[in-house]
PDB file of C-alpha atoms in Angstrom:
ATOM      1  CA  MET A   1     118.262 105.068  68.378  1.00 93.00           C
ATOM      2  CA  ARG A   2     116.805 108.560  68.322  1.00 95.00           C
ATOM      3  CA  VAL A   3     115.199 109.731  71.242  1.00 96.00           C
ATOM      4  CA  ALA A   4     112.413 112.409  72.183  1.00 95.00           C
ATOM      5  CA  PHE A   5     112.634 114.158  75.404  1.00 96.00           C
ATOM      6  CA  PHE A   6     109.370 116.031  76.140  1.00 94.00           C
ATOM      7  CA  GLU A   7     108.934 118.241  79.660  1.00 92.00           C
ATOM      8  CA  VAL A   8     112.316 118.935  79.524  1.00 94.00           C
ATOM      9  CA  GLN A   9     113.248 121.897  81.107  1.00 91.00           C
ATOM     10  CA  SER A  10     116.760 123.814  80.288  1.00 93.00           C
ATOM     11  CA  TRP A  11     119.188 122.527  82.918  1.00 92.00           C
ATOM     12  CA  GLU A  12     117.637 118.751  81.367  1.00 94.00           C
ATOM     13  CA  ARG A  13     118.087 119.805  78.133  1.00 94.00           C
ATOM     14  CA  GLU A  14     121.681 120.761  78.402  1.00 94.00           C
ATOM     15  CA  LEU A  15     122.660 117.288  80.638  1.00 94.00           C
ATOM     16  CA  ILE A  16     120.954 115.511  77.610  1.00 96.00           C
ATOM     17  CA  GLU A  17     122.987 117.635  75.124  1.00 95.00           C
ATOM     18  CA  GLN A  18     126.436 117.115  76.866  1.00 95.00           C
ATOM     19  CA  SER A  19     125.753 113.007  77.534  1.00 96.00           C
ATOM     20  CA  PRO A  20     126.386 110.109  74.782  1.00 96.00           C
ATOM     21  CA  LEU A  21     122.788 110.626  73.568  1.00 96.00           C
ATOM     22  CA  ALA A  22     123.157 114.257  72.324  1.00 95.00           C
ATOM     23  CA  ASP A  23     123.906 113.666  68.710  1.00 95.00           C
ATOM     24  CA  ARG A  24     120.489 111.679  68.262  1.00 95.00           C
ATOM     25  CA  ALA A  25     118.272 112.916  71.409  1.00 95.00           C
ATOM     26  CA  GLU A  26     115.385 115.680  70.594  1.00 93.00           C
ATOM     27  CA  SER A  27     114.340 117.910  73.302  1.00 93.00           C
ATOM     28  CA  TYR A  28     110.433 119.731  74.092  1.00 92.00           C
ATOM     29  CA  GLU A  29     109.563 122.125  76.535  1.00 90.00           C
ATOM     30  CA  GLY A  30     106.218 120.771  76.061  1.00 87.00           C
ATOM     31  CA  CYS A  31     104.198 117.492  76.416  1.00 86.00           C
ATOM     32  CA  LEU A  32     103.695 114.759  74.350  1.00 85.00           C
ATOM     33  CA  ASN A  33      99.990 114.277  72.671  1.00 75.00           C
ATOM     34  CA  ASN A  34      98.319 112.555  70.205  1.00 67.00           C
ATOM     35  CA  LYS A  35      98.737 115.476  68.087  1.00 66.00           C
ATOM     36  CA  CYS A  36     102.069 115.904  68.153  1.00 71.00           C
ATOM     37  CA  ALA A  37     103.663 112.112  68.118  1.00 75.00           C
ATOM     38  CA  SER A  38     103.502 112.045  64.597  1.00 72.00           C
ATOM     39  CA  LEU A  39     105.928 114.530  64.257  1.00 75.00           C
ATOM     40  CA  VAL A  40     107.593 112.291  66.212  1.00 82.00           C
ATOM     41  CA  GLY A  41     107.040 108.482  64.969  1.00 77.00           C
ATOM     42  CA  GLY A  42     110.696 108.560  63.706  1.00 85.00           C
ATOM     43  CA  CYS A  43     111.646 108.118  66.978  1.00 93.00           C
ATOM     44  CA  ASP A  44     112.985 104.667  68.499  1.00 96.00           C
ATOM     45  CA  ALA A  45     112.665 105.889  72.433  1.00 97.00           C
ATOM     46  CA  ILE A  46     110.548 108.634  73.984  1.00 96.00           C
ATOM     47  CA  SER A  47     111.154 109.913  77.436  1.00 97.00           C
ATOM     48  CA  VAL A  48     107.878 111.429  79.299  1.00 96.00           C
ATOM     49  CA  PHE A  49     107.444 112.766  83.280  1.00 92.00           C
ATOM     50  CA  VAL A  50     103.863 112.309  84.882  1.00 87.00           C
ATOM     51  CA  TYR A  51     102.050 115.086  82.954  1.00 85.00           C
ATOM     52  CA  CYS A  52     102.506 113.321  79.029  1.00 89.00           C
ATOM     53  CA  PRO A  53      99.567 110.210  78.924  1.00 90.00           C
ATOM     54  CA  VAL A  54     100.939 107.933  76.612  1.00 94.00           C
ATOM     55  CA  ASP A  55      97.896 105.620  75.555  1.00 94.00           C
ATOM     56  CA  ALA A  56      97.253 103.184  72.519  1.00 94.00           C
ATOM     57  CA  GLU A  57      96.468 106.131  70.270  1.00 92.00           C
ATOM     58  CA  THR A  58      99.457 107.681  71.117  1.00 92.00           C
ATOM     59  CA  MET A  59     101.882 104.688  70.016  1.00 94.00           C
ATOM     60  CA  ASP A  60     100.155 103.669  67.346  1.00 92.00           C
ATOM     61  CA  GLN A  61     101.598 107.363  65.854  1.00 91.00           C
ATOM     62  CA  MET A  62     104.716 106.256  66.531  1.00 91.00           C
ATOM     63  CA  PRO A  63     105.176 102.682  64.522  1.00 91.00           C
ATOM     64  CA  GLY A  64     109.085 102.652  65.892  1.00 92.00           C
ATOM     65  CA  LEU A  65     109.143 102.949  69.191  1.00 95.00           C
ATOM     66  CA  LYS A  66     110.781 100.591  71.110  1.00 97.00           C
ATOM     67  CA  LEU A  67     111.042 101.999  74.395  1.00 98.00           C
ATOM     68  CA  ILE A  68     108.775 104.314  76.658  1.00 97.00           C
ATOM     69  CA  THR A  69     111.226 105.683  79.622  1.00 97.00           C
ATOM     70  CA  THR A  70     109.872 107.229  82.655  1.00 97.00           C
ATOM     71  CA  ARG A  71     111.668 109.895  84.311  1.00 95.00           C
ATOM     72  CA  SER A  72     108.904 109.296  87.551  1.00 91.00           C
ATOM     73  CA  THR A  73     109.153 106.038  89.928  1.00 88.00           C
ATOM     74  CA  GLY A  74     105.024 105.883  89.338  1.00 87.00           C
ATOM     75  CA  THR A  75     103.758 104.440  85.301  1.00 92.00           C
ATOM     76  CA  ASP A  76      99.854 105.300  85.656  1.00 89.00           C
ATOM     77  CA  HIS A  77     100.763 107.778  82.908  1.00 92.00           C
ATOM     78  CA  ILE A  78     101.139 105.162  80.802  1.00 96.00           C
ATOM     79  CA  ASP A  79      99.351 102.053  79.525  1.00 96.00           C
ATOM     80  CA  VAL A  80     101.887  99.651  80.023  1.00 96.00           C
ATOM     81  CA  ALA A  81      99.750  96.890  79.220  1.00 96.00           C
ATOM     82  CA  ALA A  82      99.233  98.138  75.445  1.00 97.00           C
ATOM     83  CA  ALA A  83     102.656  98.973  75.718  1.00 97.00           C
ATOM     84  CA  GLU A  84     102.977  95.634  76.366  1.00 97.00           C
ATOM     85  CA  GLN A  85     100.950  94.269  73.394  1.00 96.00           C
ATOM     86  CA  ARG A  86     102.800  96.169  70.602  1.00 96.00           C
ATOM     87  CA  GLY A  87     106.364  94.989  71.773  1.00 97.00           C
ATOM     88  CA  ILE A  88     107.470  98.512  73.408  1.00 97.00           C
ATOM     89  CA  ALA A  89     108.855  98.308  76.441  1.00 98.00           C
ATOM     90  CA  VAL A  90     108.576 100.679  79.885  1.00 98.00           C
ATOM     91  CA  ALA A  91     111.404 101.449  82.247  1.00 98.00           C
ATOM     92  CA  ASN A  92     110.893 104.080  85.452  1.00 96.00           C
ATOM     93  CA  VAL A  93     113.137 104.964  87.705  1.00 95.00           C
ATOM     94  CA  PRO A  94     112.605 102.892  90.969  1.00 90.00           C
ATOM     95  CA  GLU A  95     115.124 104.381  93.130  1.00 83.00           C
ATOM     96  CA  TYR A  96     116.102 108.307  92.881  1.00 84.00           C
ATOM     97  CA  GLY A  97     114.355 110.581  96.012  1.00 81.00           C
ATOM     98  CA  ALA A  98     113.195 108.292  98.428  1.00 90.00           C
ATOM     99  CA  ASN A  99     114.684 110.416 101.121  1.00 94.00           C
ATOM    100  CA  THR A 100     114.165 113.195  99.150  1.00 95.00           C
ATOM    101  CA  VAL A 101     110.494 112.771  98.823  1.00 96.00           C
ATOM    102  CA  ALA A 102     110.733 111.991 102.801  1.00 97.00           C
ATOM    103  CA  GLU A 103     112.184 114.749 104.051  1.00 98.00           C
ATOM    104  CA  HIS A 104     109.042 117.496 102.512  1.00 98.00           C
ATOM    105  CA  THR A 105     106.709 114.313 103.510  1.00 98.00           C
ATOM    106  CA  PHE A 106     108.382 116.038 107.562  1.00 98.00           C
ATOM    107  CA  GLY A 107     107.873 119.135 105.931  1.00 98.00           C
ATOM    108  CA  LEU A 108     103.861 118.662 105.600  1.00 98.00           C
ATOM    109  CA  ILE A 109     104.024 116.858 109.347  1.00 98.00           C
ATOM    110  CA  LEU A 110     105.398 119.310 110.841  1.00 98.00           C
ATOM    111  CA  GLY A 111     103.872 122.268 109.085  1.00 98.00           C
ATOM    112  CA  LEU A 112     100.810 121.089 110.533  1.00 98.00           C
ATOM    113  CA  SER A 113     101.421 120.024 113.596  1.00 98.00           C
ATOM    114  CA  ARG A 114     102.951 123.498 114.675  1.00 98.00           C
ATOM    115  CA  LYS A 115     101.001 125.431 111.949  1.00 97.00           C
ATOM    116  CA  ILE A 116     104.238 126.718 110.752  1.00 97.00           C
ATOM    117  CA  PHE A 117     102.777 127.834 107.323  1.00 95.00           C
ATOM    118  CA  LEU A 118      99.957 130.055 109.120  1.00 96.00           C
ATOM    119  CA  ALA A 119     101.415 131.247 112.031  1.00 97.00           C
ATOM    120  CA  HIS A 120     104.429 132.468 108.880  1.00 96.00           C
ATOM    121  CA  ASP A 121     101.188 134.051 106.556  1.00 94.00           C
ATOM    122  CA  ARG A 122     100.153 135.986 110.377  1.00 95.00           C
ATOM    123  CA  VAL A 123     103.580 137.415 111.557  1.00 97.00           C
ATOM    124  CA  ARG A 124     103.904 139.054 107.561  1.00 96.00           C
ATOM    125  CA  SER A 125     100.418 140.557 107.948  1.00 95.00           C
ATOM    126  CA  ASP A 126     101.675 141.915 111.515  1.00 97.00           C
ATOM    127  CA  ASN A 127     100.240 139.954 113.357  1.00 97.00           C
ATOM    128  CA  PHE A 128     102.403 138.523 116.314  1.00 97.00           C
ATOM    129  CA  ALA A 129      99.233 136.702 118.503  1.00 97.00           C
ATOM    130  CA  LEU A 130     100.290 133.347 119.166  1.00 97.00           C
ATOM    131  CA  GLU A 131      96.154 132.906 119.825  1.00 96.00           C
ATOM    132  CA  GLY A 132      94.958 129.670 117.518  1.00 95.00           C
ATOM    133  CA  LEU A 133      98.757 128.575 116.696  1.00 97.00           C
ATOM    134  CA  GLN A 134      98.893 125.807 119.440  1.00 98.00           C
ATOM    135  CA  GLY A 135     100.324 122.896 117.956  1.00 97.00           C
ATOM    136  CA  PHE A 136     101.178 119.028 119.167  1.00 98.00           C
ATOM    137  CA  ASP A 137     104.483 117.165 120.149  1.00 98.00           C
ATOM    138  CA  LEU A 138     105.325 114.071 117.469  1.00 98.00           C
ATOM    139  CA  LYS A 139     106.940 112.649 120.334  1.00 98.00           C
ATOM    140  CA  GLU A 140     105.069 109.434 121.496  1.00 98.00           C
ATOM    141  CA  LYS A 141     102.446 110.335 119.179  1.00 98.00           C
ATOM    142  CA  THR A 142     101.409 107.584 116.186  1.00 98.00           C
ATOM    143  CA  LEU A 143     102.366 107.452 112.597  1.00 99.00           C
ATOM    144  CA  GLY A 144     100.855 105.052 110.237  1.00 98.00           C
ATOM    145  CA  VAL A 145     102.373 104.717 107.145  1.00 98.00           C
ATOM    146  CA  VAL A 146     100.404 103.487 104.115  1.00 98.00           C
ATOM    147  CA  GLY A 147     102.701 101.920 102.125  1.00 98.00           C
ATOM    148  CA  ALA A 148     106.499 100.969 103.325  1.00 97.00           C
ATOM    149  CA  GLY A 149     108.772 100.741  99.898  1.00 94.00           C
ATOM    150  CA  SER A 150     111.848 102.806 100.116  1.00 93.00           C
ATOM    151  CA  ILE A 151     110.506 105.961 101.045  1.00 95.00           C
ATOM    152  CA  GLY A 152     107.873 104.536 103.291  1.00 97.00           C
ATOM    153  CA  LEU A 153     110.807 103.178 105.279  1.00 97.00           C
ATOM    154  CA  HIS A 154     112.732 106.389 105.303  1.00 97.00           C
ATOM    155  CA  VAL A 155     109.322 108.122 106.576  1.00 98.00           C
ATOM    156  CA  ILE A 156     109.799 105.243 109.335  1.00 98.00           C
ATOM    157  CA  ARG A 157     113.356 106.270 110.505  1.00 98.00           C
ATOM    158  CA  MET A 158     112.957 110.128 111.138  1.00 98.00           C
ATOM    159  CA  ALA A 159     109.619 109.244 112.746  1.00 98.00           C
ATOM    160  CA  ARG A 160     111.701 106.933 115.315  1.00 98.00           C
ATOM    161  CA  ALA A 161     114.330 109.778 115.086  1.00 98.00           C
ATOM    162  CA  LEU A 162     111.768 112.175 116.798  1.00 98.00           C
ATOM    163  CA  SER A 163     110.182 109.436 119.063  1.00 98.00           C
ATOM    164  CA  MET A 164     107.042 108.114 117.934  1.00 98.00           C
ATOM    165  CA  GLU A 165     105.469 105.093 117.592  1.00 98.00           C
ATOM    166  CA  VAL A 166     104.739 103.845 113.613  1.00 98.00           C
ATOM    167  CA  LEU A 167     102.068 101.492 112.299  1.00 98.00           C
ATOM    168  CA  ALA A 168     102.627 100.423 108.769  1.00 98.00           C
ATOM    169  CA  TYR A 169     100.529  98.825 106.354  1.00 98.00           C
ATOM    170  CA  ASP A 170     102.220  97.004 103.296  1.00 98.00           C
ATOM    171  CA  VAL A 171     101.679  93.921 100.715  1.00 96.00           C
ATOM    172  CA  ARG A 172     105.079  92.948 101.364  1.00 95.00           C
ATOM    173  CA  GLU A 173     106.492  92.936 105.262  1.00 97.00           C
ATOM    174  CA  SER A 174     109.599  92.610 106.580  1.00 97.00           C
ATOM    175  CA  ALA A 175     110.208  90.895 109.779  1.00 97.00           C
ATOM    176  CA  ILE A 176     113.969  92.211 110.036  1.00 97.00           C
ATOM    177  CA  LEU A 177     113.076  95.678 109.193  1.00 97.00           C
ATOM    178  CA  ALA A 178     110.783  96.204 111.211  1.00 98.00           C
ATOM    179  CA  GLU A 179     113.184  95.151 114.446  1.00 98.00           C
ATOM    180  CA  VAL A 180     115.585  96.940 113.654  1.00 98.00           C
ATOM    181  CA  LEU A 181     113.784 100.596 112.896  1.00 98.00           C
ATOM    182  CA  GLY A 182     110.894  99.893 115.938  1.00 98.00           C
ATOM    183  CA  PHE A 183     107.425  99.784 114.278  1.00 98.00           C
ATOM    184  CA  ARG A 184     104.963  97.397 113.683  1.00 98.00           C
ATOM    185  CA  TYR A 185     103.411  96.018 110.309  1.00 98.00           C
ATOM    186  CA  ALA A 186      99.581  96.002 110.826  1.00 98.00           C
ATOM    187  CA  ALA A 187      95.985  95.740 108.679  1.00 98.00           C
ATOM    188  CA  LEU A 188      94.916  98.895 106.612  1.00 98.00           C
ATOM    189  CA  GLU A 189      92.577  99.068 109.130  1.00 98.00           C
ATOM    190  CA  GLU A 190      94.754  99.342 112.083  1.00 98.00           C
ATOM    191  CA  VAL A 191      96.877 101.606 110.609  1.00 98.00           C
ATOM    192  CA  PHE A 192      93.951 104.252 109.825  1.00 98.00           C
ATOM    193  CA  ALA A 193      92.046 103.572 113.600  1.00 98.00           C
ATOM    194  CA  GLY A 194      95.590 103.862 115.327  1.00 98.00           C
ATOM    195  CA  SER A 195      97.126 106.638 113.984  1.00 98.00           C
ATOM    196  CA  ASP A 196      97.437 110.402 115.017  1.00 98.00           C
ATOM    197  CA  VAL A 197      99.380 111.266 112.323  1.00 98.00           C
ATOM    198  CA  ILE A 198      98.542 109.485 108.460  1.00 99.00           C
ATOM    199  CA  SER A 199     101.290 109.471 105.594  1.00 98.00           C
ATOM    200  CA  LEU A 200     100.117 107.697 102.223  1.00 98.00           C
ATOM    201  CA  HIS A 201     103.171 106.502  99.959  1.00 97.00           C
ATOM    202  CA  ALA A 202     101.580 103.415  98.586  1.00 96.00           C
ATOM    203  CA  PRO A 203     101.596 103.266  94.112  1.00 92.00           C
ATOM    204  CA  LEU A 204      98.178 103.865  92.459  1.00 91.00           C
ATOM    205  CA  VAL A 205      96.474 100.432  91.797  1.00 92.00           C
ATOM    206  CA  PRO A 206      92.922  99.634  91.179  1.00 94.00           C
ATOM    207  CA  ALA A 207      93.024  98.631  94.911  1.00 96.00           C
ATOM    208  CA  THR A 208      94.571 101.704  96.317  1.00 97.00           C
ATOM    209  CA  ARG A 209      91.917 104.719  93.962  1.00 96.00           C
ATOM    210  CA  ARG A 210      90.429 106.460  96.647  1.00 97.00           C
ATOM    211  CA  MET A 211      91.522 104.623  99.547  1.00 98.00           C
ATOM    212  CA  VAL A 212      91.359 107.709 101.636  1.00 98.00           C
ATOM    213  CA  ASN A 213      87.286 107.817 101.295  1.00 98.00           C
ATOM    214  CA  ARG A 214      83.942 108.312 103.550  1.00 98.00           C
ATOM    215  CA  GLU A 215      84.681 104.936 105.672  1.00 98.00           C
ATOM    216  CA  SER A 216      88.161 105.135 106.736  1.00 98.00           C
ATOM    217  CA  LEU A 217      87.612 108.467 107.030  1.00 98.00           C
ATOM    218  CA  ALA A 218      84.945 107.643 109.369  1.00 98.00           C
ATOM    219  CA  ARG A 219      87.391 105.041 111.401  1.00 98.00           C
ATOM    220  CA  MET A 220      90.719 107.093 111.722  1.00 98.00           C
ATOM    221  CA  LYS A 221      90.980 109.132 115.591  1.00 98.00           C
ATOM    222  CA  ARG A 222      89.366 112.383 115.263  1.00 98.00           C
ATOM    223  CA  GLY A 223      91.440 115.209 114.509  1.00 98.00           C
ATOM    224  CA  VAL A 224      93.876 113.283 112.493  1.00 98.00           C
ATOM    225  CA  LEU A 225      96.353 114.887 110.393  1.00 98.00           C
ATOM    226  CA  ILE A 226      96.953 113.025 106.474  1.00 98.00           C
ATOM    227  CA  VAL A 227      99.834 113.701 104.728  1.00 98.00           C
ATOM    228  CA  ASN A 228     100.227 112.654 101.063  1.00 98.00           C
ATOM    229  CA  THR A 229     103.193 112.888  98.483  1.00 97.00           C
ATOM    230  CA  ALA A 230     102.292 109.383  96.565  1.00 95.00           C
ATOM    231  CA  ARG A 231      99.234 110.236  94.049  1.00 94.00           C
ATOM    232  CA  GLY A 232      96.584 112.609  94.482  1.00 95.00           C
ATOM    233  CA  GLU A 233      93.918 110.062  93.575  1.00 95.00           C
ATOM    234  CA  LEU A 234      94.735 107.728  96.932  1.00 98.00           C
ATOM    235  CA  ILE A 235      91.783 110.310  98.504  1.00 98.00           C
ATOM    236  CA  ASP A 236      88.427 111.248  97.515  1.00 97.00           C
ATOM    237  CA  THR A 237      88.620 114.794  97.796  1.00 96.00           C
ATOM    238  CA  GLU A 238      85.058 115.178  98.430  1.00 95.00           C
ATOM    239  CA  ALA A 239      85.114 113.417 101.376  1.00 97.00           C
ATOM    240  CA  LEU A 240      88.617 114.723 102.436  1.00 98.00           C
ATOM    241  CA  VAL A 241      86.489 118.335 102.752  1.00 97.00           C
ATOM    242  CA  GLU A 242      83.268 116.773 104.796  1.00 97.00           C
ATOM    243  CA  ALA A 243      86.291 115.316 106.949  1.00 98.00           C
ATOM    244  CA  LEU A 244      87.734 118.848 107.489  1.00 98.00           C
ATOM    245  CA  ASP A 245      84.388 120.547 107.610  1.00 97.00           C
ATOM    246  CA  SER A 246      83.640 118.223 110.806  1.00 98.00           C
ATOM    247  CA  GLY A 247      86.674 117.978 112.094  1.00 98.00           C
ATOM    248  CA  GLN A 248      87.337 114.305 111.746  1.00 98.00           C
ATOM    249  CA  VAL A 249      90.165 115.246 110.297  1.00 98.00           C
ATOM    250  CA  GLY A 250      92.536 118.019 111.835  1.00 98.00           C
ATOM    251  CA  GLY A 251      94.418 118.792 109.189  1.00 98.00           C
ATOM    252  CA  ALA A 252      95.897 118.001 105.604  1.00 98.00           C
ATOM    253  CA  GLY A 253      99.128 118.309 104.129  1.00 98.00           C
ATOM    254  CA  LEU A 254      99.029 117.429 100.176  1.00 98.00           C
ATOM    255  CA  ASP A 255     101.455 117.482  97.462  1.00 97.00           C
ATOM    256  CA  VAL A 256      99.120 115.430  95.480  1.00 95.00           C
ATOM    257  CA  PHE A 257      95.884 116.490  94.998  1.00 92.00           C
ATOM    258  CA  GLU A 258      93.115 115.036  92.318  1.00 90.00           C
ATOM    259  CA  GLY A 259      92.595 116.847  89.563  1.00 81.00           C
ATOM    260  CA  GLU A 260      96.713 118.217  89.284  1.00 81.00           C
ATOM    261  CA  GLU A 261      96.596 117.501  85.739  1.00 72.00           C
ATOM    262  CA  ALA A 262      93.494 119.974  85.300  1.00 70.00           C
ATOM    263  CA  VAL A 263      95.062 122.504  87.679  1.00 70.00           C
ATOM    264  CA  LYS A 264      98.234 123.840  85.091  1.00 61.00           C
ATOM    265  CA  GLU A 265      95.222 124.605  82.973  1.00 53.00           C
ATOM    266  CA  GLU A 266      92.353 125.838  85.076  1.00 50.00           C
ATOM    267  CA  SER A 267      94.634 127.486  88.019  1.00 51.00           C
ATOM    268  CA  VAL A 268      93.645 130.830  87.550  1.00 45.00           C
ATOM    269  CA  LEU A 269      90.127 129.556  88.182  1.00 46.00           C
ATOM    270  CA  LEU A 270      91.030 128.377  91.327  1.00 52.00           C
ATOM    271  CA  HIS A 271      91.187 131.586  92.585  1.00 54.00           C
ATOM    272  CA  GLY A 272      88.916 134.255  90.349  1.00 55.00           C
ATOM    273  CA  ASP A 273      85.259 134.857  90.587  1.00 58.00           C
ATOM    274  CA  ARG A 274      84.362 131.992  87.808  1.00 61.00           C
ATOM    275  CA  GLU A 275      83.283 129.019  89.485  1.00 66.00           C
ATOM    276  CA  PRO A 276      85.744 126.224  88.386  1.00 64.00           C
ATOM    277  CA  PRO A 277      85.146 123.166  86.840  1.00 66.00           C
ATOM    278  CA  SER A 278      83.461 120.772  88.916  1.00 67.00           C
ATOM    279  CA  GLU A 279      86.560 118.368  89.535  1.00 68.00           C
ATOM    280  CA  LEU A 280      88.393 121.113  90.886  1.00 75.00           C
ATOM    281  CA  ARG A 281      85.814 122.451  93.211  1.00 79.00           C
ATOM    282  CA  PRO A 282      87.046 120.633  95.850  1.00 84.00           C
ATOM    283  CA  LEU A 283      90.582 121.807  95.834  1.00 86.00           C
ATOM    284  CA  ARG A 284      89.487 125.097  95.764  1.00 84.00           C
ATOM    285  CA  SER A 285      87.464 124.617  99.094  1.00 89.00           C
ATOM    286  CA  LEU A 286      90.898 123.153 100.537  1.00 93.00           C
ATOM    287  CA  LEU A 287      92.464 126.091  99.111  1.00 90.00           C
ATOM    288  CA  GLU A 288      91.035 128.353 101.465  1.00 89.00           C
ATOM    289  CA  ARG A 289      91.659 126.593 104.842  1.00 95.00           C
ATOM    290  CA  ASP A 290      94.427 127.470 107.141  1.00 95.00           C
ATOM    291  CA  ASN A 291      94.556 123.789 108.421  1.00 97.00           C
ATOM    292  CA  VAL A 292      95.646 122.595 105.202  1.00 97.00           C
ATOM    293  CA  ILE A 293      99.109 122.619 103.169  1.00 97.00           C
ATOM    294  CA  ILE A 294      98.801 122.685  99.846  1.00 96.00           C
ATOM    295  CA  THR A 295     102.456 122.058  97.297  1.00 95.00           C
ATOM    296  CA  PRO A 296     102.847 121.777  93.302  1.00 91.00           C
ATOM    297  CA  HIS A 297     103.636 117.892  93.965  1.00 91.00           C
ATOM    298  CA  MET A 298     106.867 118.950  94.191  1.00 94.00           C
ATOM    299  CA  GLY A 299     108.094 116.408  96.899  1.00 95.00           C
ATOM    300  CA  PHE A 300     110.536 115.256  94.035  1.00 92.00           C
ATOM    301  CA  TYR A 301     112.271 118.494  93.299  1.00 92.00           C
ATOM    302  CA  SER A 302     115.317 119.034  94.441  1.00 94.00           C
ATOM    303  CA  ARG A 303     118.942 119.369  92.422  1.00 92.00           C
ATOM    304  CA  GLU A 304     119.926 116.054  94.028  1.00 94.00           C
ATOM    305  CA  ALA A 305     117.104 113.881  92.494  1.00 93.00           C
ATOM    306  CA  LEU A 306     116.111 116.000  90.007  1.00 93.00           C
ATOM    307  CA  ARG A 307     119.990 114.979  88.595  1.00 94.00           C
ATOM    308  CA  ARG A 308     119.504 111.122  89.762  1.00 94.00           C
ATOM    309  CA  ILE A 309     116.242 111.051  87.584  1.00 94.00           C
ATOM    310  CA  LEU A 310     118.161 112.196  84.349  1.00 96.00           C
ATOM    311  CA  ASP A 311     121.235 110.028  84.698  1.00 96.00           C
ATOM    312  CA  THR A 312     119.664 107.200  85.767  1.00 97.00           C
ATOM    313  CA  THR A 313     116.735 107.639  82.419  1.00 97.00           C
ATOM    314  CA  ILE A 314     119.994 108.209  79.843  1.00 97.00           C
ATOM    315  CA  GLU A 315     121.319 105.183  81.350  1.00 97.00           C
ATOM    316  CA  ASN A 316     117.795 103.246  80.727  1.00 98.00           C
ATOM    317  CA  ILE A 317     117.867 104.124  77.153  1.00 98.00           C
ATOM    318  CA  LEU A 318     122.043 103.106  76.791  1.00 98.00           C
ATOM    319  CA  ALA A 319     121.133  99.438  79.034  1.00 98.00           C
ATOM    320  CA  PHE A 320     118.098  98.672  76.996  1.00 98.00           C
ATOM    321  CA  GLU A 321     120.833  99.668  73.531  1.00 96.00           C
ATOM    322  CA  ARG A 322     123.096  97.227  74.582  1.00 97.00           C
ATOM    323  CA  GLY A 323     120.680  94.664  74.751  1.00 97.00           C
ATOM    324  CA  GLU A 324     120.402  94.682  78.591  1.00 97.00           C
ATOM    325  CA  PRO A 325     117.573  96.310  79.649  1.00 97.00           C
ATOM    326  CA  GLN A 326     116.782  97.710  83.083  1.00 97.00           C
ATOM    327  CA  ASN A 327     114.501  98.919  85.296  1.00 97.00           C
ATOM    328  CA  LEU A 328     111.520  97.646  83.207  1.00 97.00           C
ATOM    329  CA  VAL A 329     108.201  97.780  84.085  1.00 95.00           C
ATOM    330  CA  ARG A 330     105.437  94.914  84.139  1.00 86.00           C
ATOM    331  CA  GLY A 331     101.540  95.322  83.413  1.00 67.00           C
TER     332      GLY A 331
END
């Protein structure tokens, strides 16, 4: 099979060139789009990351395409239904860094609860005053975990190690896991209403899009902290800004956010004098706040996790070649 990799970094290219795919793989730094899809139309497989949307039109420009592999767990950037209609398999990387993302999640939680980043910025400006830096203990506070899959369960383990109480919402419940890890499953409404800190780990599907909105925010504890390391579209950003303004939300830690793709194109506008595009205005407001921490979708970005992602992607391709496809995603 001839394979084209997109959004490839230099270290990834080196590993691809050392893999069994070396003699039939092409690597591109840029993103796959409708303009360049025809240039790799003879490829049997492509590998993309989350910033490469693969829609029906793009697929149609690659008539020989048999496999789409994404170097991510989420597949909302791929029209999986259109792929199925065309007989194209889609594979992902379901397990690569549950601990990695969970560790980043708690970095954001601790950064907010103890105002670490605000303190760091002050000290760099030669301001060692403690005024305004009082935080709070996580011990005996309640963490609400929305999406208790592999990442969410790692977050729960960390929370329990800090003596936090945990409420979890998931469409699939495991009584054994709840007993062993010492948490309780609850309805989404109870998780939102009963938590001091809420951490989102749900996939982006129609039912979860903007699940954090004006109505759900109003039901939360006043001063709640909200952390999102899953998908930006789980939160209505305008509603979050309003809740931060009113004090209903005490702080937010966002590794992902609405309009994330546009930021790569328009980041200069977020800090410049020009008015940013309408979809980025709420983000500019968030960037100006001391009680908001934003990181550039880097929860997965550890050397160990990145290596696991690439290794699994290469094995997905080789397994497909052997007629033993693995990690397939259904629409």
